[in-house]
mmCIF file of C-alpha atoms in Angstrom:
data_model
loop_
_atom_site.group_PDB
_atom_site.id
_atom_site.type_symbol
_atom_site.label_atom_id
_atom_site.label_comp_id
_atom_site.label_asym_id
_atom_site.label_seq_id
_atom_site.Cartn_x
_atom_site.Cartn_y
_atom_site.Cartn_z
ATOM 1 C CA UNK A 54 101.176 124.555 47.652
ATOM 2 C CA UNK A 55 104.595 124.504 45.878
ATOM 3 C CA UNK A 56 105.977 121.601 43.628
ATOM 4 C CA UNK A 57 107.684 118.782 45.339
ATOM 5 C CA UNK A 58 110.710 120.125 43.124
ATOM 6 C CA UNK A 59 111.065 123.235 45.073
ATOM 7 C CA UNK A 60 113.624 122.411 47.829
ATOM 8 C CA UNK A 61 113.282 125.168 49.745
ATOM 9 C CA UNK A 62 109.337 125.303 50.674
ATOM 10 C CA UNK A 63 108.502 122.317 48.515
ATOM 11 C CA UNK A 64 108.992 118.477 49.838
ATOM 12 C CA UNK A 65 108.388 116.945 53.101
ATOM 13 C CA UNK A 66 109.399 120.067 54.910
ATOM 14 C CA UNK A 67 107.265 122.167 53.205
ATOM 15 C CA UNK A 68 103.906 119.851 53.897
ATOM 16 C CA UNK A 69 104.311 119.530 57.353
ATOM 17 C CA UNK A 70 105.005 123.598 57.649
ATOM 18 C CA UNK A 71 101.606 123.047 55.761
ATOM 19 C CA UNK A 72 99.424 120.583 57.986
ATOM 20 C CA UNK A 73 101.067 122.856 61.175
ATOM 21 C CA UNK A 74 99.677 126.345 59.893
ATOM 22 C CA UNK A 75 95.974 124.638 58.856
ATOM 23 C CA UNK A 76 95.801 123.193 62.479
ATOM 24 C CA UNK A 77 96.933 126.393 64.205
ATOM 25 C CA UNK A 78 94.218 127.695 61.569
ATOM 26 C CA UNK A 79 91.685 125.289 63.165
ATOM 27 C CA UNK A 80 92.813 125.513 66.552
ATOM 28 C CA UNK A 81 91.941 129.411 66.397
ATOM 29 C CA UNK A 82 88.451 128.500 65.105
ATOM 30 C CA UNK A 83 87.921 125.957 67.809
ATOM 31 C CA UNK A 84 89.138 127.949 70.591
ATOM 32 C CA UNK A 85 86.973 131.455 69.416
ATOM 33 C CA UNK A 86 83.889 129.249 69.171
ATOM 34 C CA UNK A 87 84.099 128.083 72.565
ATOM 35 C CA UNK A 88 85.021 131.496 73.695
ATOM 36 C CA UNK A 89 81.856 133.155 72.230
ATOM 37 C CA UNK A 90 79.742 130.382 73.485
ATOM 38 C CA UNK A 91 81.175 131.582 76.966
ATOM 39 C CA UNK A 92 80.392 134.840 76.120
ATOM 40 C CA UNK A 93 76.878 134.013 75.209
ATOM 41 C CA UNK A 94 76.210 132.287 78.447
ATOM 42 C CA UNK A 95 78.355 134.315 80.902
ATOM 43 C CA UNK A 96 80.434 131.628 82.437
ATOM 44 C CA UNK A 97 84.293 131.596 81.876
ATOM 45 C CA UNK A 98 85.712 130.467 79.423
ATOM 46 C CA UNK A 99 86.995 126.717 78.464
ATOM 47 C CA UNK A 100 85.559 125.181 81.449
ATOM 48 C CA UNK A 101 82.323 124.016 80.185
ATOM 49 C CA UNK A 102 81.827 120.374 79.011
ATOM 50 C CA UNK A 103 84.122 118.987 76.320
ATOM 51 C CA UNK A 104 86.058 121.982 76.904
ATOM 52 C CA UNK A 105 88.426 120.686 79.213
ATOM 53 C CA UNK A 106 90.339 118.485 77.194
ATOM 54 C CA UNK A 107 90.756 121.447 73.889
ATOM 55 C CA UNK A 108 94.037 122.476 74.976
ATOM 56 C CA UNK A 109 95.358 118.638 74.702
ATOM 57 C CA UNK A 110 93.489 118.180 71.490
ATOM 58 C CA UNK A 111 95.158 120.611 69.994
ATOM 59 C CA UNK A 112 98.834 120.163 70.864
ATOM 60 C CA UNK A 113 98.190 116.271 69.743
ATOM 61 C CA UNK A 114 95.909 117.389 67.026
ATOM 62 C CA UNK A 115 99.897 119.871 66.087
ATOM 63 C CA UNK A 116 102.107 116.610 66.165
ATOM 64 C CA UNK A 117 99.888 114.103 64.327
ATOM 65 C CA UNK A 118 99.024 116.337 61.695
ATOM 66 C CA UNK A 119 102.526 117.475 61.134
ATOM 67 C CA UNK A 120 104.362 114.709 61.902
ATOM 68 C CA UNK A 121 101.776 112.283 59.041
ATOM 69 C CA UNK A 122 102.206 114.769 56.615
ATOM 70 C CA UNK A 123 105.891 114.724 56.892
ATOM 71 C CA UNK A 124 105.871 110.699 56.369
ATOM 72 C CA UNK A 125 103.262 110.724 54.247
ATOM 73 C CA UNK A 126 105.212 113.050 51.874
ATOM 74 C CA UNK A 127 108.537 111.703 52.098
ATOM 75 C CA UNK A 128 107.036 108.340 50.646
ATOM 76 C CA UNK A 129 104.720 109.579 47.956
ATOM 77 C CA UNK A 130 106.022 109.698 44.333
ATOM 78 C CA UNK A 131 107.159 112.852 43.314
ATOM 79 C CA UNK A 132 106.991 112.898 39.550
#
């Protein structure tokens, strides 16, 4: 993390670039585990239960994440 001084990768901009890379982070652990549980039981991939709605989850999961930690950061104290 950089200081909220930092104006070019510090600041509100700077923590929702942050929350977006940890969910694409997550995202590509979620999506390889159900992939080698597919592979592990030889059926394709994503289409097993729960699995249906991941691809949903994750584009919310992209614009909650980033959008809170925009807010959130524009209204916490800096100092």
């Amino acid at each position: 993390n950089y200081g909220s001084m930092d104006e070019l990768r510090g600041g509100p901009k700077g923590a929702a670039l942050l929350a977006f890379h940890t969910m694409v982070s997550t995202s590509v652990i979620r999506v390889s585990g159900a992939l080698g549980v597919a592979i592990v039981q030889h059926r394709l991939a994503l289409g097993g239960a729960g699995e249906d709605l991941l691809m949903p989850e994750i584009a919310f999961g992209m614009m909650l994440m980033t959008g809170w930690r925009f807010v959130h950061s524009m209204y916490t104290p800096r100092y």
